[in-house]
């Protein structure tokens, strides 16, 4: 595994993130009968907030992104995408550990949704997320701050 780090996103990152989203979500969205190549990119563009997003770089190159969005009593973990070639090497776990440590220091509850059947659910469960609810497409999860 190369050296990874996070940097603040800028508006110039939106297209790289939209493309990565389309690649990462394609198999799960196709399995759920929900893949639309235009829509998957446009939904990211419509919801992209550079001020709340961090770009993940591995050895100085774009590798993924993650966002934390405040909403009521929690932070929403969103747009957590990592290039497929880098998945399974511990980078996602490292990024998640760092973000959750920040949330724990602030006493923040963290929510997210993951597509039904996605392998990412196991990652979230390993990091203390539990299921709050499910619908035909999404699984909604929460993690309370650690003491």
mmCIF file of N, CA and C in Angstrom:
data_model
loop_
_atom_site.group_PDB
_atom_site.id
_atom_site.type_symbol
_atom_site.label_atom_id
_atom_site.label_comp_id
_atom_site.label_asym_id
_atom_site.label_seq_id
_atom_site.Cartn_x
_atom_site.Cartn_y
_atom_site.Cartn_z
ATOM 1 N N UNK A 1 0.848 -1.174 0.000
ATOM 2 C CA UNK A 1 0.000 0.000 0.000
ATOM 3 C C UNK A 1 0.886 1.227 0.000
ATOM 4 N N UNK A 2 0.557 2.197 -0.850
ATOM 5 C CA UNK A 2 1.277 3.461 -0.873
ATOM 6 C C UNK A 2 0.877 4.326 0.306
ATOM 7 N N UNK A 3 1.582 5.428 0.448
ATOM 8 C CA UNK A 3 1.277 6.377 1.514
ATOM 9 C C UNK A 3 0.041 7.176 1.121
ATOM 10 N N UNK A 4 -0.946 7.190 2.011
ATOM 11 C CA UNK A 4 -2.160 7.946 1.720
ATOM 12 C C UNK A 4 -2.236 9.161 2.628
ATOM 13 N N UNK A 5 -2.916 10.170 2.130
ATOM 14 C CA UNK A 5 -3.202 11.358 2.920
ATOM 15 C C UNK A 5 -4.474 11.992 2.392
ATOM 16 N N UNK A 6 -5.040 12.871 3.204
ATOM 17 C CA UNK A 6 -6.242 13.589 2.780
ATOM 18 C C UNK A 6 -5.911 15.070 2.676
ATOM 19 N N UNK A 7 -6.553 15.709 1.716
ATOM 20 C CA UNK A 7 -6.438 17.154 1.555
ATOM 21 C C UNK A 7 -7.832 17.720 1.349
ATOM 22 N N UNK A 8 -8.029 19.003 1.632
ATOM 23 C CA UNK A 8 -9.338 19.609 1.362
ATOM 24 C C UNK A 8 -9.639 19.550 -0.143
ATOM 25 N N UNK A 9 -10.882 19.303 -0.462
ATOM 26 C CA UNK A 9 -11.296 19.292 -1.871
ATOM 27 C C UNK A 9 -11.451 20.725 -2.358
ATOM 28 N N UNK A 10 -11.463 20.863 -3.668
ATOM 29 C CA UNK A 10 -11.779 22.143 -4.294
ATOM 30 C C UNK A 10 -12.842 21.881 -5.353
ATOM 31 N N UNK A 11 -13.431 22.935 -5.854
ATOM 32 C CA UNK A 11 -14.458 22.762 -6.890
ATOM 33 C C UNK A 11 -13.880 22.086 -8.133
ATOM 34 N N UNK A 12 -12.580 22.185 -8.346
ATOM 35 C CA UNK A 12 -11.940 21.548 -9.496
ATOM 36 C C UNK A 12 -11.947 20.020 -9.399
ATOM 37 N N UNK A 13 -12.226 19.475 -8.219
ATOM 38 C CA UNK A 13 -12.229 18.014 -8.020
ATOM 39 C C UNK A 13 -13.539 17.353 -8.420
ATOM 40 N N UNK A 14 -14.576 18.115 -8.687
ATOM 41 C CA UNK A 14 -15.908 17.538 -8.846
ATOM 42 C C UNK A 14 -15.986 16.498 -9.964
ATOM 43 N N UNK A 15 -15.373 16.738 -11.105
ATOM 44 C CA UNK A 15 -15.497 15.778 -12.208
ATOM 45 C C UNK A 15 -14.752 14.477 -11.923
ATOM 46 N N UNK A 16 -13.579 14.567 -11.307
ATOM 47 C CA UNK A 16 -12.852 13.343 -10.948
ATOM 48 C C UNK A 16 -13.661 12.527 -9.936
ATOM 49 N N UNK A 17 -14.298 13.207 -8.984
ATOM 50 C CA UNK A 17 -15.104 12.519 -7.981
ATOM 51 C C UNK A 17 -16.353 11.918 -8.620
ATOM 52 N N UNK A 18 -16.998 12.653 -9.522
ATOM 53 C CA UNK A 18 -18.193 12.133 -10.200
ATOM 54 C C UNK A 18 -17.859 10.881 -11.011
ATOM 55 N N UNK A 19 -16.728 10.903 -11.685
ATOM 56 C CA UNK A 19 -16.325 9.736 -12.474
ATOM 57 C C UNK A 19 -16.015 8.546 -11.574
ATOM 58 N N UNK A 20 -15.311 8.789 -10.472
ATOM 59 C CA UNK A 20 -15.001 7.705 -9.541
ATOM 60 C C UNK A 20 -16.281 7.116 -8.963
ATOM 61 N N UNK A 21 -17.229 7.965 -8.625
ATOM 62 C CA UNK A 21 -18.510 7.486 -8.094
ATOM 63 C C UNK A 21 -19.179 6.535 -9.076
ATOM 64 N N UNK A 22 -19.182 6.908 -10.354
ATOM 65 C CA UNK A 22 -19.817 6.069 -11.365
ATOM 66 C C UNK A 22 -19.142 4.700 -11.460
ATOM 67 N N UNK A 23 -17.838 4.679 -11.360
ATOM 68 C CA UNK A 23 -17.089 3.418 -11.432
ATOM 69 C C UNK A 23 -17.349 2.566 -10.193
ATOM 70 N N UNK A 24 -17.243 3.183 -9.014
ATOM 71 C CA UNK A 24 -17.345 2.444 -7.755
ATOM 72 C C UNK A 24 -18.753 1.888 -7.526
ATOM 73 N N UNK A 25 -19.771 2.667 -7.865
ATOM 74 C CA UNK A 25 -21.147 2.240 -7.580
ATOM 75 C C UNK A 25 -21.786 1.394 -8.679
ATOM 76 N N UNK A 26 -21.159 1.319 -9.829
ATOM 77 C CA UNK A 26 -21.801 0.684 -10.981
ATOM 78 C C UNK A 26 -22.319 -0.731 -10.709
ATOM 79 N N UNK A 27 -21.473 -1.608 -10.195
ATOM 80 C CA UNK A 27 -21.891 -3.008 -10.011
ATOM 81 C C UNK A 27 -23.077 -3.113 -9.047
ATOM 82 N N UNK A 28 -23.017 -2.387 -7.923
ATOM 83 C CA UNK A 28 -24.124 -2.451 -6.963
ATOM 84 C C UNK A 28 -25.394 -1.844 -7.540
ATOM 85 N N UNK A 29 -25.272 -0.717 -8.227
ATOM 86 C CA UNK A 29 -26.465 -0.102 -8.823
ATOM 87 C C UNK A 29 -27.053 -0.975 -9.922
ATOM 88 N N UNK A 30 -26.208 -1.613 -10.727
ATOM 89 C CA UNK A 30 -26.720 -2.529 -11.754
ATOM 90 C C UNK A 30 -27.439 -3.703 -11.109
ATOM 91 N N UNK A 31 -26.863 -4.259 -10.045
ATOM 92 C CA UNK A 31 -27.488 -5.385 -9.346
ATOM 93 C C UNK A 31 -28.865 -4.999 -8.823
ATOM 94 N N UNK A 32 -29.002 -3.732 -8.391
ATOM 95 C CA UNK A 32 -30.272 -3.236 -7.865
ATOM 96 C C UNK A 32 -31.189 -2.694 -8.959
ATOM 97 N N UNK A 33 -30.745 -2.754 -10.223
ATOM 98 C CA UNK A 33 -31.548 -2.254 -11.337
ATOM 99 C C UNK A 33 -31.674 -0.743 -11.350
ATOM 100 N N UNK A 34 -30.660 -0.028 -10.809
ATOM 101 C CA UNK A 34 -30.748 1.417 -10.647
ATOM 102 C C UNK A 34 -29.630 2.187 -11.357
ATOM 103 N N UNK A 35 -28.801 1.531 -12.163
ATOM 104 C CA UNK A 35 -27.671 2.229 -12.770
ATOM 105 C C UNK A 35 -28.108 3.044 -13.983
ATOM 106 N N UNK A 36 -27.792 4.320 -13.945
ATOM 107 C CA UNK A 36 -27.978 5.239 -15.074
ATOM 108 C C UNK A 36 -26.685 6.052 -15.143
ATOM 109 N N UNK A 37 -25.886 5.888 -16.185
ATOM 110 C CA UNK A 37 -24.567 6.523 -16.227
ATOM 111 C C UNK A 37 -24.599 8.046 -16.107
ATOM 112 N N UNK A 38 -25.610 8.675 -16.628
ATOM 113 C CA UNK A 38 -25.713 10.134 -16.516
ATOM 114 C C UNK A 38 -26.142 10.535 -15.103
ATOM 115 N N UNK A 39 -27.146 9.864 -14.611
ATOM 116 C CA UNK A 39 -27.708 10.214 -13.295
ATOM 117 C C UNK A 39 -26.706 9.997 -12.157
ATOM 118 N N UNK A 40 -25.917 8.909 -12.212
ATOM 119 C CA UNK A 40 -24.979 8.617 -11.132
ATOM 120 C C UNK A 40 -23.939 9.731 -11.012
ATOM 121 N N UNK A 41 -23.547 10.305 -12.126
ATOM 122 C CA UNK A 41 -22.583 11.413 -12.102
ATOM 123 C C UNK A 41 -23.263 12.724 -11.696
ATOM 124 N N UNK A 42 -24.463 12.962 -12.224
ATOM 125 C CA UNK A 42 -25.147 14.217 -11.949
ATOM 126 C C UNK A 42 -25.549 14.336 -10.480
ATOM 127 N N UNK A 43 -25.938 13.241 -9.866
ATOM 128 C CA UNK A 43 -26.290 13.292 -8.438
ATOM 129 C C UNK A 43 -25.100 13.735 -7.601
ATOM 130 N N UNK A 44 -23.901 13.283 -7.989
ATOM 131 C CA UNK A 44 -22.709 13.735 -7.273
ATOM 132 C C UNK A 44 -22.492 15.225 -7.506
ATOM 133 N N UNK A 45 -22.561 15.648 -8.754
ATOM 134 C CA UNK A 45 -22.357 17.075 -9.055
ATOM 135 C C UNK A 45 -23.343 17.945 -8.281
ATOM 136 N N UNK A 46 -24.591 17.496 -8.221
ATOM 137 C CA UNK A 46 -25.628 18.280 -7.539
ATOM 138 C C UNK A 46 -25.390 18.376 -6.035
ATOM 139 N N UNK A 47 -24.781 17.360 -5.442
ATOM 140 C CA UNK A 47 -24.588 17.336 -3.997
ATOM 141 C C UNK A 47 -23.167 17.621 -3.540
ATOM 142 N N UNK A 48 -22.273 17.925 -4.477
ATOM 143 C CA UNK A 48 -20.860 18.124 -4.119
ATOM 144 C C UNK A 48 -20.673 19.434 -3.368
ATOM 145 N N UNK A 49 -20.045 19.357 -2.212
ATOM 146 C CA UNK A 49 -19.722 20.527 -1.408
ATOM 147 C C UNK A 49 -18.235 20.439 -1.070
ATOM 148 N N UNK A 50 -17.429 21.194 -1.798
ATOM 149 C CA UNK A 50 -15.976 21.128 -1.616
ATOM 150 C C UNK A 50 -15.569 21.461 -0.187
ATOM 151 N N UNK A 51 -16.321 22.320 0.488
ATOM 152 C CA UNK A 51 -15.977 22.716 1.856
ATOM 153 C C UNK A 51 -16.117 21.572 2.859
ATOM 154 N N UNK A 52 -16.884 20.563 2.522
ATOM 155 C CA UNK A 52 -17.113 19.441 3.442
ATOM 156 C C UNK A 52 -16.462 18.144 2.945
ATOM 157 N N UNK A 53 -15.747 18.237 1.835
ATOM 158 C CA UNK A 53 -15.182 17.052 1.197
ATOM 159 C C UNK A 53 -13.661 17.050 1.314
ATOM 160 N N UNK A 54 -13.127 15.851 1.492
ATOM 161 C CA UNK A 54 -11.675 15.663 1.488
ATOM 162 C C UNK A 54 -11.329 14.704 0.361
ATOM 163 N N UNK A 55 -10.264 15.011 -0.320
ATOM 164 C CA UNK A 55 -9.753 14.139 -1.374
ATOM 165 C C UNK A 55 -8.698 13.234 -0.758
ATOM 166 N N UNK A 56 -8.779 11.958 -1.093
ATOM 167 C CA UNK A 56 -7.797 10.973 -0.643
ATOM 168 C C UNK A 56 -6.775 10.830 -1.764
ATOM 169 N N UNK A 57 -5.514 10.980 -1.408
ATOM 170 C CA UNK A 57 -4.436 10.797 -2.377
ATOM 171 C C UNK A 57 -3.532 9.675 -1.896
ATOM 172 N N UNK A 58 -3.059 8.875 -2.836
ATOM 173 C CA UNK A 58 -2.102 7.816 -2.538
ATOM 174 C C UNK A 58 -0.859 8.111 -3.365
ATOM 175 N N UNK A 59 0.247 8.237 -2.684
ATOM 176 C CA UNK A 59 1.507 8.621 -3.324
ATOM 177 C C UNK A 59 1.337 9.874 -4.180
ATOM 178 N N UNK A 60 0.530 10.810 -3.674
ATOM 179 C CA UNK A 60 0.334 12.097 -4.331
ATOM 180 C C UNK A 60 -0.686 12.122 -5.453
ATOM 181 N N UNK A 61 -1.306 10.986 -5.759
ATOM 182 C CA UNK A 61 -2.280 10.920 -6.864
ATOM 183 C C UNK A 61 -3.697 10.742 -6.338
ATOM 184 N N UNK A 62 -4.667 11.319 -7.047
ATOM 185 C CA UNK A 62 -6.081 11.184 -6.684
ATOM 186 C C UNK A 62 -6.446 9.712 -6.555
ATOM 187 N N UNK A 63 -7.061 9.362 -5.420
ATOM 188 C CA UNK A 63 -7.436 7.971 -5.181
ATOM 189 C C UNK A 63 -8.868 7.827 -4.674
ATOM 190 N N UNK A 64 -9.465 8.930 -4.205
ATOM 191 C CA UNK A 64 -10.809 8.824 -3.675
ATOM 192 C C UNK A 64 -11.224 10.096 -2.978
ATOM 193 N N UNK A 65 -12.318 9.980 -2.223
ATOM 194 C CA UNK A 65 -12.842 11.134 -1.504
ATOM 195 C C UNK A 65 -13.765 10.661 -0.394
ATOM 196 N N UNK A 66 -14.082 11.615 0.490
ATOM 197 C CA UNK A 66 -15.035 11.374 1.563
ATOM 198 C C UNK A 66 -15.535 12.734 2.036
ATOM 199 N N UNK A 67 -16.776 12.769 2.492
ATOM 200 C CA UNK A 67 -17.361 14.014 2.997
ATOM 201 C C UNK A 67 -18.063 13.754 4.320
ATOM 202 N N UNK A 68 -18.073 14.778 5.161
ATOM 203 C CA UNK A 68 -18.841 14.770 6.405
ATOM 204 C C UNK A 68 -19.742 15.993 6.382
ATOM 205 N N UNK A 69 -21.045 15.747 6.421
ATOM 206 C CA UNK A 69 -22.033 16.838 6.337
ATOM 207 C C UNK A 69 -22.839 16.905 7.619
ATOM 208 N N UNK A 70 -22.805 18.061 8.314
ATOM 209 C CA UNK A 70 -23.627 18.198 9.517
ATOM 210 C C UNK A 70 -25.111 18.218 9.169
ATOM 211 N N UNK A 71 -25.904 17.544 10.010
ATOM 212 C CA UNK A 71 -27.354 17.532 9.823
ATOM 213 C C UNK A 71 -28.006 17.195 11.159
ATOM 214 N N UNK A 72 -28.585 18.191 11.782
ATOM 215 C CA UNK A 72 -29.258 17.957 13.057
ATOM 216 C C UNK A 72 -28.306 17.464 14.119
ATOM 217 N N UNK A 73 -28.593 16.279 14.659
ATOM 218 C CA UNK A 73 -27.822 15.735 15.778
ATOM 219 C C UNK A 73 -26.655 14.855 15.340
ATOM 220 N N UNK A 74 -26.301 14.876 14.052
ATOM 221 C CA UNK A 74 -25.274 13.951 13.571
ATOM 222 C C UNK A 74 -24.500 14.555 12.402
ATOM 223 N N UNK A 75 -23.437 13.858 12.056
ATOM 224 C CA UNK A 75 -22.707 14.124 10.827
ATOM 225 C C UNK A 75 -23.014 12.977 9.867
ATOM 226 N N UNK A 76 -23.252 13.292 8.614
ATOM 227 C CA UNK A 76 -23.467 12.267 7.594
ATOM 228 C C UNK A 76 -22.161 12.011 6.870
ATOM 229 N N UNK A 77 -21.722 10.763 6.888
ATOM 230 C CA UNK A 77 -20.567 10.327 6.117
ATOM 231 C C UNK A 77 -21.078 10.046 4.710
ATOM 232 N N UNK A 78 -20.577 10.802 3.746
ATOM 233 C CA UNK A 78 -21.084 10.711 2.374
ATOM 234 C C UNK A 78 -19.935 10.652 1.381
ATOM 235 N N UNK A 79 -20.256 10.231 0.185
ATOM 236 C CA UNK A 79 -19.315 10.250 -0.944
ATOM 237 C C UNK A 79 -17.968 9.635 -0.572
ATOM 238 N N UNK A 80 -18.025 8.488 0.094
ATOM 239 C CA UNK A 80 -16.795 7.782 0.471
ATOM 240 C C UNK A 80 -16.487 6.779 -0.629
ATOM 241 N N UNK A 81 -15.619 7.184 -1.534
ATOM 242 C CA UNK A 81 -15.265 6.356 -2.694
ATOM 243 C C UNK A 81 -13.759 6.216 -2.750
ATOM 244 N N UNK A 82 -13.306 5.018 -3.064
ATOM 245 C CA UNK A 82 -11.894 4.731 -3.229
ATOM 246 C C UNK A 82 -11.717 3.955 -4.526
ATOM 247 N N UNK A 83 -10.707 4.316 -5.300
ATOM 248 C CA UNK A 83 -10.452 3.646 -6.581
ATOM 249 C C UNK A 83 -10.426 2.132 -6.372
ATOM 250 N N UNK A 84 -11.101 1.379 -7.238
ATOM 251 C CA UNK A 84 -11.179 -0.073 -7.062
ATOM 252 C C UNK A 84 -9.825 -0.762 -6.910
ATOM 253 N N UNK A 85 -8.811 -0.308 -7.621
ATOM 254 C CA UNK A 85 -7.491 -0.948 -7.533
ATOM 255 C C UNK A 85 -6.863 -0.796 -6.151
ATOM 256 N N UNK A 86 -7.360 0.152 -5.369
ATOM 257 C CA UNK A 86 -6.805 0.413 -4.036
ATOM 258 C C UNK A 86 -7.662 -0.161 -2.913
ATOM 259 N N UNK A 87 -8.819 -0.688 -3.249
ATOM 260 C CA UNK A 87 -9.697 -1.249 -2.225
ATOM 261 C C UNK A 87 -9.109 -2.543 -1.680
ATOM 262 N N UNK A 88 -9.328 -2.777 -0.397
ATOM 263 C CA UNK A 88 -8.848 -4.001 0.242
ATOM 264 C C UNK A 88 -7.415 -3.914 0.739
ATOM 265 N N UNK A 89 -6.784 -2.738 0.620
ATOM 266 C CA UNK A 89 -5.393 -2.574 1.043
ATOM 267 C C UNK A 89 -5.278 -1.852 2.383
ATOM 268 N N UNK A 90 -6.416 -1.578 3.029
ATOM 269 C CA UNK A 90 -6.388 -0.911 4.330
ATOM 270 C C UNK A 90 -6.526 0.599 4.273
ATOM 271 N N UNK A 91 -6.557 1.176 3.087
ATOM 272 C CA UNK A 91 -6.665 2.629 2.958
ATOM 273 C C UNK A 91 -8.021 3.105 3.464
ATOM 274 N N UNK A 92 -9.090 2.464 3.030
ATOM 275 C CA UNK A 92 -10.429 2.852 3.470
ATOM 276 C C UNK A 92 -10.569 2.761 4.982
ATOM 277 N N UNK A 93 -10.047 1.707 5.573
ATOM 278 C CA UNK A 93 -10.090 1.565 7.036
ATOM 279 C C UNK A 93 -9.298 2.671 7.710
ATOM 280 N N UNK A 94 -8.139 3.007 7.158
ATOM 281 C CA UNK A 94 -7.323 4.072 7.723
ATOM 282 C C UNK A 94 -8.024 5.419 7.669
ATOM 283 N N UNK A 95 -8.615 5.709 6.526
ATOM 284 C CA UNK A 95 -9.359 6.966 6.367
ATOM 285 C C UNK A 95 -10.521 7.003 7.354
ATOM 286 N N UNK A 96 -11.269 5.915 7.421
ATOM 287 C CA UNK A 96 -12.430 5.863 8.302
ATOM 288 C C UNK A 96 -12.011 6.004 9.769
ATOM 289 N N UNK A 97 -10.933 5.337 10.175
ATOM 290 C CA UNK A 97 -10.432 5.457 11.553
ATOM 291 C C UNK A 97 -10.105 6.910 11.887
ATOM 292 N N UNK A 98 -9.435 7.592 10.962
ATOM 293 C CA UNK A 98 -9.054 8.991 11.203
ATOM 294 C C UNK A 98 -10.290 9.886 11.330
ATOM 295 N N UNK A 99 -11.243 9.719 10.429
ATOM 296 C CA UNK A 99 -12.461 10.533 10.494
ATOM 297 C C UNK A 99 -13.260 10.258 11.764
ATOM 298 N N UNK A 100 -13.395 8.993 12.109
ATOM 299 C CA UNK A 100 -14.184 8.646 13.299
ATOM 300 C C UNK A 100 -13.497 9.108 14.577
ATOM 301 N N UNK A 101 -12.174 9.146 14.605
ATOM 302 C CA UNK A 101 -11.462 9.678 15.771
ATOM 303 C C UNK A 101 -11.791 11.164 15.939
ATOM 304 N N UNK A 102 -11.855 11.897 14.841
ATOM 305 C CA UNK A 102 -12.253 13.312 14.895
ATOM 306 C C UNK A 102 -13.677 13.443 15.442
ATOM 307 N N UNK A 103 -14.567 12.612 14.936
ATOM 308 C CA UNK A 103 -15.968 12.652 15.382
ATOM 309 C C UNK A 103 -16.085 12.304 16.855
ATOM 310 N N UNK A 104 -15.300 11.319 17.307
ATOM 311 C CA UNK A 104 -15.316 10.940 18.727
ATOM 312 C C UNK A 104 -14.847 12.098 19.603
ATOM 313 N N UNK A 105 -13.790 12.799 19.187
ATOM 314 C CA UNK A 105 -13.293 13.942 19.966
ATOM 315 C C UNK A 105 -14.362 15.020 20.102
ATOM 316 N N UNK A 106 -15.176 15.166 19.045
ATOM 317 C CA UNK A 106 -16.246 16.171 19.059
ATOM 318 C C UNK A 106 -17.535 15.650 19.684
ATOM 319 N N UNK A 107 -17.571 14.347 20.002
ATOM 320 C CA UNK A 107 -18.785 13.748 20.560
ATOM 321 C C UNK A 107 -19.900 13.611 19.539
ATOM 322 N N UNK A 108 -19.524 13.475 18.262
ATOM 323 C CA UNK A 108 -20.514 13.442 17.181
ATOM 324 C C UNK A 108 -20.966 12.038 16.827
ATOM 325 N N UNK A 109 -22.253 11.890 16.692
ATOM 326 C CA UNK A 109 -22.859 10.680 16.129
ATOM 327 C C UNK A 109 -22.660 10.772 14.610
ATOM 328 N N UNK A 110 -22.451 9.624 13.963
ATOM 329 C CA UNK A 110 -22.222 9.603 12.513
ATOM 330 C C UNK A 110 -23.252 8.692 11.869
ATOM 331 N N UNK A 111 -23.869 9.200 10.818
ATOM 332 C CA UNK A 111 -24.845 8.416 10.051
ATOM 333 C C UNK A 111 -24.331 8.246 8.621
ATOM 334 N N UNK A 112 -24.833 7.210 7.969
ATOM 335 C CA UNK A 112 -24.523 6.988 6.558
ATOM 336 C C UNK A 112 -25.585 6.093 5.959
ATOM 337 N N UNK A 113 -25.593 6.034 4.663
ATOM 338 C CA UNK A 113 -26.377 4.993 3.990
ATOM 339 C C UNK A 113 -25.471 4.304 2.990
ATOM 340 N N UNK A 114 -25.713 3.018 2.844
ATOM 341 C CA UNK A 114 -24.942 2.172 1.947
ATOM 342 C C UNK A 114 -25.941 1.362 1.125
ATOM 343 N N UNK A 115 -25.597 1.086 -0.116
ATOM 344 C CA UNK A 115 -26.494 0.301 -0.970
ATOM 345 C C UNK A 115 -26.644 -1.120 -0.426
ATOM 346 N N UNK A 116 -27.858 -1.633 -0.488
ATOM 347 C CA UNK A 116 -28.109 -3.017 -0.052
ATOM 348 C C UNK A 116 -27.189 -3.964 -0.823
ATOM 349 N N UNK A 117 -26.575 -4.875 -0.098
ATOM 350 C CA UNK A 117 -25.712 -5.868 -0.713
ATOM 351 C C UNK A 117 -24.294 -5.397 -0.970
ATOM 352 N N UNK A 118 -23.990 -4.151 -0.662
ATOM 353 C CA UNK A 118 -22.648 -3.625 -0.899
ATOM 354 C C UNK A 118 -21.655 -4.211 0.102
ATOM 355 N N UNK A 119 -20.467 -4.535 -0.382
ATOM 356 C CA UNK A 119 -19.403 -5.027 0.492
ATOM 357 C C UNK A 119 -18.963 -3.956 1.486
ATOM 358 N N UNK A 120 -19.213 -2.694 1.179
ATOM 359 C CA UNK A 120 -18.828 -1.599 2.082
ATOM 360 C C UNK A 120 -19.524 -1.712 3.438
ATOM 361 N N UNK A 121 -20.669 -2.341 3.471
ATOM 362 C CA UNK A 121 -21.385 -2.479 4.744
ATOM 363 C C UNK A 121 -20.522 -3.176 5.795
ATOM 364 N N UNK A 122 -19.759 -4.174 5.385
ATOM 365 C CA UNK A 122 -18.898 -4.896 6.339
ATOM 366 C C UNK A 122 -17.830 -3.965 6.917
ATOM 367 N N UNK A 123 -17.296 -3.080 6.093
ATOM 368 C CA UNK A 123 -16.322 -2.100 6.571
ATOM 369 C C UNK A 123 -16.946 -1.238 7.664
ATOM 370 N N UNK A 124 -18.136 -0.745 7.402
ATOM 371 C CA UNK A 124 -18.801 0.118 8.377
ATOM 372 C C UNK A 124 -19.135 -0.638 9.661
ATOM 373 N N UNK A 125 -19.571 -1.864 9.539
ATOM 374 C CA UNK A 125 -19.877 -2.658 10.734
ATOM 375 C C UNK A 125 -18.625 -2.892 11.574
ATOM 376 N N UNK A 126 -17.487 -3.126 10.917
ATOM 377 C CA UNK A 126 -16.222 -3.316 11.648
ATOM 378 C C UNK A 126 -15.835 -2.063 12.434
ATOM 379 N N UNK A 127 -16.330 -0.923 12.005
ATOM 380 C CA UNK A 127 -15.989 0.342 12.659
ATOM 381 C C UNK A 127 -17.112 0.849 13.570
ATOM 382 N N UNK A 128 -18.027 -0.049 13.944
ATOM 383 C CA UNK A 128 -19.005 0.272 14.969
ATOM 384 C C UNK A 128 -20.349 0.788 14.495
ATOM 385 N N UNK A 129 -20.600 0.805 13.198
ATOM 386 C CA UNK A 129 -21.905 1.237 12.696
ATOM 387 C C UNK A 129 -22.915 0.111 12.856
ATOM 388 N N UNK A 130 -24.130 0.482 13.201
ATOM 389 C CA UNK A 130 -25.225 -0.479 13.300
ATOM 390 C C UNK A 130 -26.382 -0.008 12.421
ATOM 391 N N UNK A 131 -27.206 -0.944 12.016
ATOM 392 C CA UNK A 131 -28.332 -0.637 11.132
ATOM 393 C C UNK A 131 -29.435 0.068 11.918
ATOM 394 N N UNK A 132 -29.901 1.190 11.365
ATOM 395 C CA UNK A 132 -31.064 1.901 11.914
ATOM 396 C C UNK A 132 -32.318 1.499 11.162
ATOM 397 N N UNK A 133 -32.213 1.450 9.824
ATOM 398 C CA UNK A 133 -33.370 1.077 9.002
ATOM 399 C C UNK A 133 -32.877 0.675 7.621
ATOM 400 N N UNK A 134 -33.790 0.077 6.847
ATOM 401 C CA UNK A 134 -33.481 -0.351 5.483
ATOM 402 C C UNK A 134 -34.680 -0.064 4.604
ATOM 403 N N UNK A 135 -34.414 0.148 3.334
ATOM 404 C CA UNK A 135 -35.474 0.197 2.339
ATOM 405 C C UNK A 135 -35.035 -0.697 1.188
ATOM 406 N N UNK A 136 -35.763 -0.775 0.101
ATOM 407 C CA UNK A 136 -35.373 -1.692 -0.972
ATOM 408 C C UNK A 136 -34.019 -1.408 -1.614
ATOM 409 N N UNK A 137 -33.486 -0.198 -1.439
ATOM 410 C CA UNK A 137 -32.223 0.173 -2.078
ATOM 411 C C UNK A 137 -31.108 0.428 -1.057
ATOM 412 N N UNK A 138 -31.430 1.100 0.047
ATOM 413 C CA UNK A 138 -30.410 1.562 0.987
ATOM 414 C C UNK A 138 -30.531 0.929 2.361
ATOM 415 N N UNK A 139 -29.377 0.858 3.034
ATOM 416 C CA UNK A 139 -29.299 0.485 4.439
ATOM 417 C C UNK A 139 -28.776 1.722 5.161
ATOM 418 N N UNK A 140 -29.530 2.199 6.153
ATOM 419 C CA UNK A 140 -29.151 3.379 6.912
ATOM 420 C C UNK A 140 -28.510 2.922 8.215
ATOM 421 N N UNK A 141 -27.317 3.475 8.492
ATOM 422 C CA UNK A 141 -26.534 3.033 9.647
ATOM 423 C C UNK A 141 -26.140 4.225 10.505
ATOM 424 N N UNK A 142 -25.837 3.949 11.769
ATOM 425 C CA UNK A 142 -25.417 4.994 12.697
ATOM 426 C C UNK A 142 -24.281 4.458 13.564
ATOM 427 N N UNK A 143 -23.437 5.365 14.003
ATOM 428 C CA UNK A 143 -22.370 5.043 14.951
ATOM 429 C C UNK A 143 -22.347 6.130 16.009
ATOM 430 N N UNK A 144 -22.487 5.707 17.259
ATOM 431 C CA UNK A 144 -22.435 6.641 18.378
ATOM 432 C C UNK A 144 -20.976 6.926 18.714
ATOM 433 N N UNK A 145 -20.684 8.101 19.262
ATOM 434 C CA UNK A 145 -19.286 8.401 19.592
ATOM 435 C C UNK A 145 -18.751 7.455 20.651
ATOM 436 N N UNK A 146 -17.481 7.103 20.524
ATOM 437 C CA UNK A 146 -16.813 6.261 21.522
ATOM 438 C C UNK A 146 -16.396 7.134 22.691
ATOM 439 N N UNK A 147 -16.366 6.522 23.851
ATOM 440 C CA UNK A 147 -15.974 7.270 25.071
ATOM 441 C C UNK A 147 -14.471 7.497 25.069
#
